[in-house]
């Protein structure tokens, strides 16, 4: 596709300038592609009622046509325009988690182009909890779809710089509102059946969902599990296990790859960076999965620029299913430390 010039607007994330939100919203309404921060990651907004705009969005991201998009709403009551009904269990979740990082998949009313839903009879909805996202969606005054603003298959962007690195020259504008605070995507939950199904782990945990609904959701990997996703430009080897075993195995791999003349980067928890030599990127603290989520994609994107291979410490699945799922998807290889060291 021919390069276009991408405009960058800077805003205060808490008090964004109304004129910029209005201009960004107007661009989206007119069929253009505008990236903006949400509380999870940056999204790439397009007018869902304009099939040419949705087609351009798929092209800019290089996204497979069968991967459906999330419709982003400015307020929960707008959901009624797009869904067949809101089951009682979903109503409870909306009450507690919207605006916020929970995407709900409903039986749809087929109002929007099949391009939006990948031809599925369902529609995914979320109300983001970020003043910039909400302001732009309101200003656009059309239904807005917003996938993560990365090239398909890459880690999601948590800063405007990440968006430019992937999509500069391919989209019309980026509204730079600083870092996306949560750092990983929303949880995607299918509420079309009697038992909710987690299609993608995310910022809202399965336990938090169960506490609100009284039902433990099933875990059914969705579309993202089917293809490589969250992949850096260089191989990432994920080492899981107990901390001491992880350190031992990473040091062993470090020596092996250094001996082969490779530049090696290590992605480690803050409290362990002094256990490693060479290029070490600290991200998060041991038992605190949220602290890892907040820096995970930035750490991966920084390392991929400087090294030939990334060795990453794993996160116990019980401390953070979402982070551990992302790391496994980012990995070209997953090693269990302690197994035959
Ligand atoms: O946090 C987020 O959700 C971010 C921000 C920008 O809002 N958005 C995001 O969108 O992650 P995207 O397009 O990168 O991921 C959407 C996920 C995909 O895994 C897609 O397969 C799933 O939602 N999805 C969308 N519509 C669906 C549907 N009707 N049924 C099942 N899964 C659906
Ligand atoms: Mg994505």
mmCIF file of C-alpha atoms and ligand atoms in Angstrom:
data_model
loop_
_atom_site.group_PDB
_atom_site.id
_atom_site.type_symbol
_atom_site.label_atom_id
_atom_site.label_comp_id
_atom_site.label_asym_id
_atom_site.label_seq_id
_atom_site.Cartn_x
_atom_site.Cartn_y
_atom_site.Cartn_z
ATOM 1 C CA UNK A 1 0.000 0.000 0.000
ATOM 2 C CA UNK A 2 1.161 3.556 -0.737
ATOM 3 C CA UNK A 3 2.594 5.412 2.272
ATOM 4 C CA UNK A 4 0.506 8.204 3.738
ATOM 5 C CA UNK A 5 1.662 10.744 6.287
ATOM 6 C CA UNK A 6 0.572 9.906 9.816
ATOM 7 C CA UNK A 7 -0.344 12.908 11.978
ATOM 8 C CA UNK A 8 0.551 12.724 15.692
ATOM 9 C CA UNK A 9 -1.464 14.717 18.237
ATOM 10 C CA UNK A 10 -0.316 14.945 21.884
ATOM 11 C CA UNK A 11 -2.923 15.123 24.628
ATOM 12 C CA UNK A 12 -3.056 15.009 28.410
ATOM 13 C CA UNK A 13 -4.579 11.555 29.034
ATOM 14 C CA UNK A 14 -6.714 12.816 31.928
ATOM 15 C CA UNK A 15 -7.821 16.137 30.415
ATOM 16 C CA UNK A 16 -7.569 15.714 26.641
ATOM 17 C CA UNK A 17 -8.144 18.829 24.572
ATOM 18 C CA UNK A 18 -11.708 18.810 23.221
ATOM 19 C CA UNK A 19 -10.621 20.213 19.827
ATOM 20 C CA UNK A 20 -8.259 17.284 19.211
ATOM 21 C CA UNK A 21 -10.855 14.691 20.243
ATOM 22 C CA UNK A 22 -13.317 16.348 17.871
ATOM 23 C CA UNK A 23 -10.876 16.328 14.975
ATOM 24 C CA UNK A 24 -9.884 12.707 15.626
ATOM 25 C CA UNK A 25 -13.561 11.701 15.850
ATOM 26 C CA UNK A 26 -14.357 13.528 12.608
ATOM 27 C CA UNK A 27 -11.527 11.714 10.808
ATOM 28 C CA UNK A 28 -12.936 8.351 11.932
ATOM 29 C CA UNK A 29 -16.454 9.369 10.871
ATOM 30 C CA UNK A 30 -15.097 10.216 7.410
ATOM 31 C CA UNK A 31 -13.624 6.733 6.985
ATOM 32 C CA UNK A 32 -10.058 7.371 8.136
ATOM 33 C CA UNK A 33 -7.948 5.307 10.581
ATOM 34 C CA UNK A 34 -6.978 6.902 13.917
ATOM 35 C CA UNK A 35 -5.051 5.207 16.748
ATOM 36 C CA UNK A 36 -5.731 6.225 20.347
ATOM 37 C CA UNK A 37 -4.933 5.028 23.884
ATOM 38 C CA UNK A 38 -7.332 2.899 25.898
ATOM 39 C CA UNK A 39 -6.732 1.710 29.458
ATOM 40 C CA UNK A 40 -5.447 -1.643 28.102
ATOM 41 C CA UNK A 41 -3.425 -0.985 24.906
ATOM 42 C CA UNK A 42 -3.619 1.440 21.959
ATOM 43 C CA UNK A 43 -6.498 0.755 19.576
ATOM 44 C CA UNK A 44 -6.855 1.582 15.880
ATOM 45 C CA UNK A 45 -10.262 3.183 15.436
ATOM 46 C CA UNK A 46 -12.392 2.956 12.296
ATOM 47 C CA UNK A 47 -16.025 3.692 11.394
ATOM 48 C CA UNK A 48 -17.789 0.328 11.727
ATOM 49 C CA UNK A 49 -20.690 1.473 9.562
ATOM 50 C CA UNK A 50 -18.368 2.219 6.615
ATOM 51 C CA UNK A 51 -17.317 -1.058 4.909
ATOM 52 C CA UNK A 52 -14.482 0.692 3.016
ATOM 53 C CA UNK A 53 -13.055 1.999 6.305
ATOM 54 C CA UNK A 54 -13.247 -1.460 7.893
ATOM 55 C CA UNK A 55 -11.571 -2.985 4.824
ATOM 56 C CA UNK A 56 -8.796 -0.359 5.061
ATOM 57 C CA UNK A 57 -8.338 -1.233 8.739
ATOM 58 C CA UNK A 58 -7.800 -4.922 7.917
ATOM 59 C CA UNK A 59 -5.351 -3.950 5.190
ATOM 60 C CA UNK A 60 -3.346 -1.515 7.370
ATOM 61 C CA UNK A 61 -2.899 -4.182 10.071
ATOM 62 C CA UNK A 62 -2.438 -7.080 7.646
ATOM 63 C CA UNK A 63 -5.188 -8.784 9.665
ATOM 64 C CA UNK A 64 -6.801 -12.019 8.418
ATOM 65 C CA UNK A 65 -10.395 -11.280 7.347
ATOM 66 C CA UNK A 66 -11.885 -14.002 9.563
ATOM 67 C CA UNK A 67 -10.654 -12.430 12.841
ATOM 68 C CA UNK A 68 -13.576 -10.313 14.118
ATOM 69 C CA UNK A 69 -13.292 -6.839 15.665
ATOM 70 C CA UNK A 70 -14.480 -5.412 18.985
ATOM 71 C CA UNK A 71 -17.045 -2.628 18.758
ATOM 72 C CA UNK A 72 -16.082 0.080 21.264
ATOM 73 C CA UNK A 73 -18.946 2.005 22.870
ATOM 74 C CA UNK A 74 -18.955 5.260 24.832
ATOM 75 C CA UNK A 75 -21.699 4.030 27.217
ATOM 76 C CA UNK A 76 -23.165 0.672 28.274
ATOM 77 C CA UNK A 77 -26.743 1.442 27.192
ATOM 78 C CA UNK A 78 -25.588 1.668 23.551
ATOM 79 C CA UNK A 79 -25.095 -2.123 23.642
ATOM 80 C CA UNK A 80 -28.856 -2.517 23.192
ATOM 81 C CA UNK A 81 -28.561 -1.238 19.591
ATOM 82 C CA UNK A 82 -26.322 -4.139 18.552
ATOM 83 C CA UNK A 83 -27.315 -7.233 20.554
ATOM 84 C CA UNK A 84 -30.271 -9.598 20.537
ATOM 85 C CA UNK A 85 -30.561 -9.489 24.330
ATOM 86 C CA UNK A 86 -28.441 -8.917 27.406
ATOM 87 C CA UNK A 87 -28.613 -12.105 29.528
ATOM 88 C CA UNK A 88 -28.915 -11.433 33.322
ATOM 89 C CA UNK A 89 -25.406 -12.733 33.911
ATOM 90 C CA UNK A 90 -24.000 -10.283 31.342
ATOM 91 C CA UNK A 91 -26.006 -7.437 32.918
ATOM 92 C CA UNK A 92 -24.246 -8.128 36.242
ATOM 93 C CA UNK A 93 -20.836 -8.079 34.549
ATOM 94 C CA UNK A 94 -21.645 -4.823 32.752
ATOM 95 C CA UNK A 95 -22.711 -3.243 36.022
ATOM 96 C CA UNK A 96 -19.385 -4.101 37.673
ATOM 97 C CA UNK A 97 -16.828 -3.971 34.850
ATOM 98 C CA UNK A 98 -17.968 -1.330 32.316
ATOM 99 C CA UNK A 99 -16.326 0.994 31.563
ATOM 100 C CA UNK A 100 -13.307 -1.296 31.811
ATOM 101 C CA UNK A 101 -11.175 -4.071 30.338
ATOM 102 C CA UNK A 102 -13.874 -6.712 29.791
ATOM 103 C CA UNK A 103 -15.101 -7.477 26.258
ATOM 104 C CA UNK A 104 -18.405 -9.352 26.067
ATOM 105 C CA UNK A 105 -19.438 -11.468 23.075
ATOM 106 C CA UNK A 106 -23.226 -11.437 22.477
ATOM 107 C CA UNK A 107 -25.627 -12.846 19.899
ATOM 108 C CA UNK A 108 -25.635 -9.965 17.412
ATOM 109 C CA UNK A 109 -28.367 -8.161 15.519
ATOM 110 C CA UNK A 110 -26.372 -8.194 12.270
ATOM 111 C CA UNK A 111 -26.622 -4.421 11.901
ATOM 112 C CA UNK A 112 -23.005 -3.982 10.889
ATOM 113 C CA UNK A 113 -21.043 -5.151 7.871
ATOM 114 C CA UNK A 114 -20.049 -8.856 8.098
ATOM 115 C CA UNK A 115 -16.469 -7.564 7.767
ATOM 116 C CA UNK A 116 -16.725 -6.385 11.410
ATOM 117 C CA UNK A 117 -17.759 -9.759 12.823
ATOM 118 C CA UNK A 118 -15.824 -11.964 10.412
ATOM 119 C CA UNK A 119 -19.229 -13.232 9.269
ATOM 120 C CA UNK A 120 -20.056 -14.604 12.767
ATOM 121 C CA UNK A 121 -23.588 -14.271 14.197
ATOM 122 C CA UNK A 122 -22.047 -12.758 17.361
ATOM 123 C CA UNK A 123 -20.668 -9.320 18.203
ATOM 124 C CA UNK A 124 -17.967 -8.338 20.705
ATOM 125 C CA UNK A 125 -18.559 -5.131 22.689
ATOM 126 C CA UNK A 126 -16.613 -3.136 25.226
ATOM 127 C CA UNK A 127 -16.715 0.291 26.876
ATOM 128 C CA UNK A 128 -13.117 1.436 27.440
ATOM 129 C CA UNK A 129 -12.214 3.241 30.684
ATOM 130 C CA UNK A 130 -9.983 5.941 29.206
ATOM 131 C CA UNK A 131 -10.916 9.619 28.750
ATOM 132 C CA UNK A 132 -9.186 9.826 25.341
ATOM 133 C CA UNK A 133 -10.835 6.695 23.916
ATOM 134 C CA UNK A 134 -14.255 7.684 25.261
ATOM 135 C CA UNK A 135 -13.900 11.261 24.013
ATOM 136 C CA UNK A 136 -12.959 10.156 20.490
ATOM 137 C CA UNK A 137 -15.730 7.546 20.296
ATOM 138 C CA UNK A 138 -18.274 10.154 21.432
ATOM 139 C CA UNK A 139 -16.950 12.734 18.989
ATOM 140 C CA UNK A 140 -17.013 10.247 16.096
ATOM 141 C CA UNK A 141 -20.747 9.753 16.658
ATOM 142 C CA UNK A 142 -20.649 6.506 14.635
ATOM 143 C CA UNK A 143 -20.001 2.927 15.844
ATOM 144 C CA UNK A 144 -16.218 2.547 16.259
ATOM 145 C CA UNK A 145 -14.233 -0.690 15.958
ATOM 146 C CA UNK A 146 -10.771 -0.682 17.512
ATOM 147 C CA UNK A 147 -8.406 -3.639 17.280
ATOM 148 C CA UNK A 148 -5.009 -3.299 18.924
ATOM 149 C CA UNK A 149 -2.981 -0.819 16.823
ATOM 150 C CA UNK A 150 -0.167 -3.208 15.836
ATOM 151 C CA UNK A 151 0.669 -5.110 12.681
ATOM 152 C CA UNK A 152 -1.189 -8.406 12.874
ATOM 153 C CA UNK A 153 0.749 -11.012 14.884
ATOM 154 C CA UNK A 154 2.962 -8.471 16.726
ATOM 155 C CA UNK A 155 2.825 -7.478 20.409
ATOM 156 C CA UNK A 156 0.115 -4.889 21.070
ATOM 157 C CA UNK A 157 1.251 -1.251 21.366
ATOM 158 C CA UNK A 158 1.180 0.445 24.768
ATOM 159 C CA UNK A 159 2.645 3.779 23.570
ATOM 160 C CA UNK A 160 2.200 6.007 20.523
ATOM 161 C CA UNK A 161 5.825 5.198 19.571
ATOM 162 C CA UNK A 162 4.922 1.509 19.341
ATOM 163 C CA UNK A 163 1.994 2.402 17.057
ATOM 164 C CA UNK A 164 4.241 4.471 14.790
ATOM 165 C CA UNK A 165 6.857 1.690 14.695
ATOM 166 C CA UNK A 166 4.251 -0.744 13.301
ATOM 167 C CA UNK A 167 1.760 1.451 11.447
ATOM 168 C CA UNK A 168 3.482 4.791 10.689
ATOM 169 C CA UNK A 169 2.747 5.636 7.034
ATOM 170 C CA UNK A 170 -0.196 3.201 6.981
ATOM 171 C CA UNK A 171 -2.746 5.113 9.110
ATOM 172 C CA UNK A 172 -4.009 8.699 9.186
ATOM 173 C CA UNK A 173 -3.337 9.754 12.774
ATOM 174 C CA UNK A 174 -2.253 8.767 16.271
ATOM 175 C CA UNK A 175 -3.473 10.515 19.395
ATOM 176 C CA UNK A 176 -0.567 10.248 21.848
ATOM 177 C CA UNK A 177 -1.896 10.112 25.399
ATOM 178 C CA UNK A 178 1.147 8.488 27.017
ATOM 179 C CA UNK A 179 1.405 4.862 28.146
ATOM 180 C CA UNK A 180 -1.679 2.662 28.253
ATOM 181 C CA UNK A 181 -1.892 1.999 32.010
ATOM 182 C CA UNK A 182 -2.846 -1.701 32.170
ATOM 183 C CA UNK A 183 -0.522 -2.834 29.371
ATOM 184 C CA UNK A 184 -2.346 -5.981 28.174
ATOM 185 C CA UNK A 185 -5.655 -6.399 26.369
ATOM 186 C CA UNK A 186 -9.183 -6.815 27.685
ATOM 187 C CA UNK A 187 -10.521 -10.225 28.670
ATOM 188 C CA UNK A 188 -12.818 -11.600 25.943
ATOM 189 C CA UNK A 189 -15.817 -13.422 27.448
ATOM 190 C CA UNK A 190 -18.552 -15.143 25.432
ATOM 191 C CA UNK A 191 -21.887 -14.706 27.234
ATOM 192 C CA UNK A 192 -24.122 -16.290 24.583
ATOM 193 C CA UNK A 193 -24.593 -19.573 26.534
ATOM 194 C CA UNK A 194 -25.575 -20.563 30.094
ATOM 195 C CA UNK A 195 -21.918 -20.810 31.199
ATOM 196 C CA UNK A 196 -19.668 -17.890 30.180
ATOM 197 C CA UNK A 197 -16.556 -18.806 28.186
ATOM 198 C CA UNK A 198 -13.203 -17.046 28.387
ATOM 199 C CA UNK A 199 -11.921 -16.792 24.788
ATOM 200 C CA UNK A 200 -8.913 -14.652 25.722
ATOM 201 C CA UNK A 201 -7.449 -14.133 29.199
ATOM 202 C CA UNK A 202 -6.948 -10.459 29.932
ATOM 203 C CA UNK A 203 -6.993 -7.674 32.452
ATOM 204 C CA UNK A 204 -10.085 -8.998 34.288
ATOM 205 C CA UNK A 205 -9.308 -12.406 35.816
ATOM 206 C CA UNK A 206 -11.468 -15.526 35.602
ATOM 207 C CA UNK A 207 -11.768 -15.401 39.416
ATOM 208 C CA UNK A 208 -13.107 -11.832 39.317
ATOM 209 C CA UNK A 209 -15.707 -12.895 36.745
ATOM 210 C CA UNK A 210 -16.741 -15.907 38.844
ATOM 211 C CA UNK A 211 -17.057 -13.723 41.947
ATOM 212 C CA UNK A 212 -19.578 -11.474 40.181
ATOM 213 C CA UNK A 213 -21.628 -14.101 38.337
ATOM 214 C CA UNK A 214 -21.405 -16.994 40.803
ATOM 215 C CA UNK A 215 -20.433 -19.241 37.869
ATOM 216 C CA UNK A 216 -16.878 -20.349 37.042
ATOM 217 C CA UNK A 217 -16.334 -19.562 33.333
ATOM 218 C CA UNK A 218 -15.116 -22.263 30.966
ATOM 219 C CA UNK A 219 -11.830 -21.617 29.203
ATOM 220 C CA UNK A 220 -12.098 -22.055 25.442
ATOM 221 C CA UNK A 221 -9.195 -20.621 23.441
ATOM 222 C CA UNK A 222 -10.512 -18.195 20.802
ATOM 223 C CA UNK A 223 -9.241 -16.956 17.469
ATOM 224 C CA UNK A 224 -5.892 -15.678 18.762
ATOM 225 C CA UNK A 225 -4.830 -19.148 19.859
ATOM 226 C CA UNK A 226 -5.071 -20.398 16.267
ATOM 227 C CA UNK A 227 -2.297 -18.254 14.753
ATOM 228 C CA UNK A 228 1.030 -16.817 15.919
ATOM 229 C CA UNK A 229 0.332 -13.719 18.009
ATOM 230 C CA UNK A 230 2.242 -11.240 20.175
ATOM 231 C CA UNK A 231 5.462 -12.315 18.397
ATOM 232 C CA UNK A 232 8.590 -10.125 18.582
ATOM 233 C CA UNK A 233 10.857 -9.768 15.511
ATOM 234 C CA UNK A 234 13.464 -12.062 17.102
ATOM 235 C CA UNK A 235 12.990 -15.507 18.699
ATOM 236 C CA UNK A 236 11.856 -15.441 22.330
ATOM 237 C CA UNK A 237 12.646 -18.477 24.483
ATOM 238 C CA UNK A 238 10.381 -18.671 27.534
ATOM 239 C CA UNK A 239 11.727 -20.487 30.595
ATOM 240 C CA UNK A 240 9.084 -21.525 33.128
ATOM 241 C CA UNK A 241 9.444 -23.191 36.545
ATOM 242 C CA UNK A 242 10.680 -22.339 40.040
ATOM 243 C CA UNK A 243 12.800 -19.124 40.229
ATOM 244 C CA UNK A 244 16.106 -20.865 41.004
ATOM 245 C CA UNK A 245 15.616 -23.388 38.199
ATOM 246 C CA UNK A 246 14.685 -20.563 35.786
ATOM 247 C CA UNK A 247 17.871 -18.638 36.622
ATOM 248 C CA UNK A 248 20.032 -21.734 36.127
ATOM 249 C CA UNK A 249 18.503 -22.600 32.763
ATOM 250 C CA UNK A 250 18.601 -19.014 31.467
ATOM 251 C CA UNK A 251 22.302 -18.707 32.404
ATOM 252 C CA UNK A 252 23.004 -21.963 30.578
ATOM 253 C CA UNK A 253 21.137 -20.759 27.456
ATOM 254 C CA UNK A 254 22.846 -17.355 27.691
ATOM 255 C CA UNK A 255 26.285 -18.970 27.588
ATOM 256 C CA UNK A 256 25.321 -21.212 24.680
ATOM 257 C CA UNK A 257 23.964 -18.380 22.527
ATOM 258 C CA UNK A 258 26.815 -15.999 23.406
ATOM 259 C CA UNK A 259 29.293 -18.712 22.357
ATOM 260 C CA UNK A 260 27.503 -18.796 18.992
ATOM 261 C CA UNK A 261 28.165 -15.055 18.662
ATOM 262 C CA UNK A 262 24.561 -13.958 19.192
ATOM 263 C CA UNK A 263 23.424 -10.828 21.002
ATOM 264 C CA UNK A 264 21.299 -12.102 23.880
ATOM 265 C CA UNK A 265 18.729 -10.131 25.902
ATOM 266 C CA UNK A 266 17.151 -11.320 29.148
ATOM 267 C CA UNK A 267 13.680 -10.330 30.333
ATOM 268 C CA UNK A 268 13.561 -10.717 34.131
ATOM 269 C CA UNK A 269 11.656 -9.681 37.254
ATOM 270 C CA UNK A 270 13.086 -6.593 38.988
ATOM 271 C CA UNK A 271 14.308 -8.511 42.029
ATOM 272 C CA UNK A 272 16.427 -10.843 39.898
ATOM 273 C CA UNK A 273 18.159 -8.560 37.390
ATOM 274 C CA UNK A 274 21.460 -8.845 39.266
ATOM 275 C CA UNK A 275 21.408 -12.616 38.822
ATOM 276 C CA UNK A 276 22.021 -12.192 35.088
ATOM 277 C CA UNK A 277 24.869 -10.862 32.897
ATOM 278 C CA UNK A 278 24.669 -8.753 29.750
ATOM 279 C CA UNK A 279 21.587 -6.957 28.437
ATOM 280 C CA UNK A 280 18.855 -7.391 31.048
ATOM 281 C CA UNK A 281 15.452 -5.708 30.901
ATOM 282 C CA UNK A 282 13.571 -5.531 34.197
ATOM 283 C CA UNK A 283 9.814 -5.911 34.033
ATOM 284 C CA UNK A 284 7.539 -6.337 37.049
ATOM 285 C CA UNK A 285 7.828 -7.990 40.421
ATOM 286 C CA UNK A 286 7.550 -11.705 41.214
ATOM 287 C CA UNK A 287 4.083 -12.321 42.587
ATOM 288 C CA UNK A 288 2.530 -9.211 41.051
ATOM 289 C CA UNK A 289 1.228 -10.099 37.588
ATOM 290 C CA UNK A 290 -0.219 -6.600 37.086
ATOM 291 C CA UNK A 291 3.243 -5.071 37.415
ATOM 292 C CA UNK A 292 4.495 -7.452 34.695
ATOM 293 C CA UNK A 293 1.532 -6.646 32.418
ATOM 294 C CA UNK A 294 2.246 -2.920 32.611
ATOM 295 C CA UNK A 295 5.744 -3.226 31.070
ATOM 296 C CA UNK A 296 5.651 -6.526 29.159
ATOM 297 C CA UNK A 297 5.177 -5.250 25.594
ATOM 298 C CA UNK A 298 7.512 -2.276 26.088
ATOM 299 C CA UNK A 299 10.224 -4.611 27.398
ATOM 300 C CA UNK A 300 9.793 -7.020 24.467
ATOM 301 C CA UNK A 301 9.798 -4.211 21.900
ATOM 302 C CA UNK A 302 12.943 -2.627 23.449
ATOM 303 C CA UNK A 303 14.812 -5.912 23.509
ATOM 304 C CA UNK A 304 13.908 -6.936 19.958
ATOM 305 C CA UNK A 305 15.575 -3.749 18.690
ATOM 306 C CA UNK A 306 18.932 -4.643 20.264
ATOM 307 C CA UNK A 307 19.360 -8.413 20.363
ATOM 308 C CA UNK A 308 19.181 -11.576 18.237
ATOM 309 C CA UNK A 309 17.390 -13.681 20.839
ATOM 310 C CA UNK A 310 15.344 -12.975 23.983
ATOM 311 C CA UNK A 311 15.437 -15.285 27.022
ATOM 312 C CA UNK A 312 12.366 -14.562 29.160
ATOM 313 C CA UNK A 313 11.518 -15.594 32.715
ATOM 314 C CA UNK A 314 8.096 -17.225 32.945
ATOM 315 C CA UNK A 315 5.273 -16.106 35.215
ATOM 316 C CA UNK A 316 3.382 -18.743 37.228
ATOM 317 C CA UNK A 317 -0.016 -19.280 35.564
ATOM 318 C CA UNK A 318 -1.741 -18.968 38.940
ATOM 319 C CA UNK A 319 -0.346 -15.437 39.489
ATOM 320 C CA UNK A 320 -1.471 -14.196 36.105
ATOM 321 C CA UNK A 321 -3.135 -16.285 33.434
ATOM 322 C CA UNK A 322 -3.226 -13.338 31.027
ATOM 323 C CA UNK A 323 0.485 -12.529 31.280
ATOM 324 C CA UNK A 324 1.498 -16.170 31.152
ATOM 325 C CA UNK A 325 -0.732 -16.726 28.083
ATOM 326 C CA UNK A 326 0.822 -13.696 26.295
ATOM 327 C CA UNK A 327 4.369 -14.862 27.062
ATOM 328 C CA UNK A 328 3.617 -18.350 25.735
ATOM 329 C CA UNK A 329 2.185 -16.869 22.549
ATOM 330 C CA UNK A 330 5.179 -14.536 22.169
ATOM 331 C CA UNK A 331 7.534 -17.497 22.540
ATOM 332 C CA UNK A 332 9.111 -19.445 19.700
ATOM 333 C CA UNK A 333 10.000 -22.092 22.319
ATOM 334 C CA UNK A 334 8.774 -22.828 25.871
ATOM 335 C CA UNK A 335 11.154 -24.657 28.222
ATOM 336 C CA UNK A 336 10.239 -26.134 31.636
ATOM 337 C CA UNK A 337 13.307 -25.486 33.817
ATOM 338 C CA UNK A 338 14.097 -28.361 36.117
ATOM 339 C CA UNK A 339 13.196 -30.927 33.427
ATOM 340 C CA UNK A 340 16.506 -32.556 32.531
ATOM 341 C CA UNK A 341 18.754 -29.541 33.177
HETATM 342 O O1 LIG B 1 -8.066 -4.358 25.127
HETATM 343 C C1 LIG B 1 -8.546 -4.596 24.009
HETATM 344 O O2 LIG B 1 -9.478 -5.396 23.833
HETATM 345 C C2 LIG B 1 -7.943 -3.863 22.809
HETATM 346 C C3 LIG B 1 -8.229 -2.368 22.981
HETATM 347 C C4 LIG B 1 -7.717 -1.551 21.826
HETATM 348 O O3 LIG B 1 -9.602 -2.157 23.182
HETATM 349 N N1 LIG B 1 -8.469 -4.356 21.586
HETATM 350 C C5 LIG B 1 -8.111 -5.565 21.094
HETATM 351 O O4 LIG B 1 -8.684 -5.874 19.869
HETATM 352 O O5 LIG B 1 -7.356 -6.322 21.673
HETATM 353 P P1 LIG B 1 -8.110 -7.034 18.919
HETATM 354 O O6 LIG B 1 -8.862 -6.883 17.658
HETATM 355 O O7 LIG B 1 -6.650 -6.943 18.851
HETATM 356 O O8 LIG B 1 -8.559 -8.355 19.629
HETATM 357 C C6 LIG B 1 -9.937 -8.691 19.627
HETATM 358 C C7 LIG B 1 -10.130 -10.100 20.099
HETATM 359 C C8 LIG B 1 -9.616 -11.092 19.084
HETATM 360 O O9 LIG B 1 -9.037 -12.181 19.790
HETATM 361 C C9 LIG B 1 -10.901 -11.538 18.376
HETATM 362 O O10 LIG B 1 -10.787 -12.830 17.846
HETATM 363 C C10 LIG B 1 -11.913 -11.480 19.512
HETATM 364 O O11 LIG B 1 -11.527 -10.331 20.246
HETATM 365 N N2 LIG B 1 -13.286 -11.298 19.007
HETATM 366 C C11 LIG B 1 -13.821 -10.198 18.453
HETATM 367 N N3 LIG B 1 -15.096 -10.415 18.079
HETATM 368 C C12 LIG B 1 -15.390 -11.686 18.423
HETATM 369 C C13 LIG B 1 -16.554 -12.501 18.295
HETATM 370 N N4 LIG B 1 -17.668 -12.061 17.734
HETATM 371 N N5 LIG B 1 -16.485 -13.769 18.753
HETATM 372 C C14 LIG B 1 -15.338 -14.234 19.311
HETATM 373 N N6 LIG B 1 -14.211 -13.511 19.467
HETATM 374 C C15 LIG B 1 -14.229 -12.253 19.019
HETATM 375 MG MG1 LIG B 2 -4.763 -7.608 18.783
#
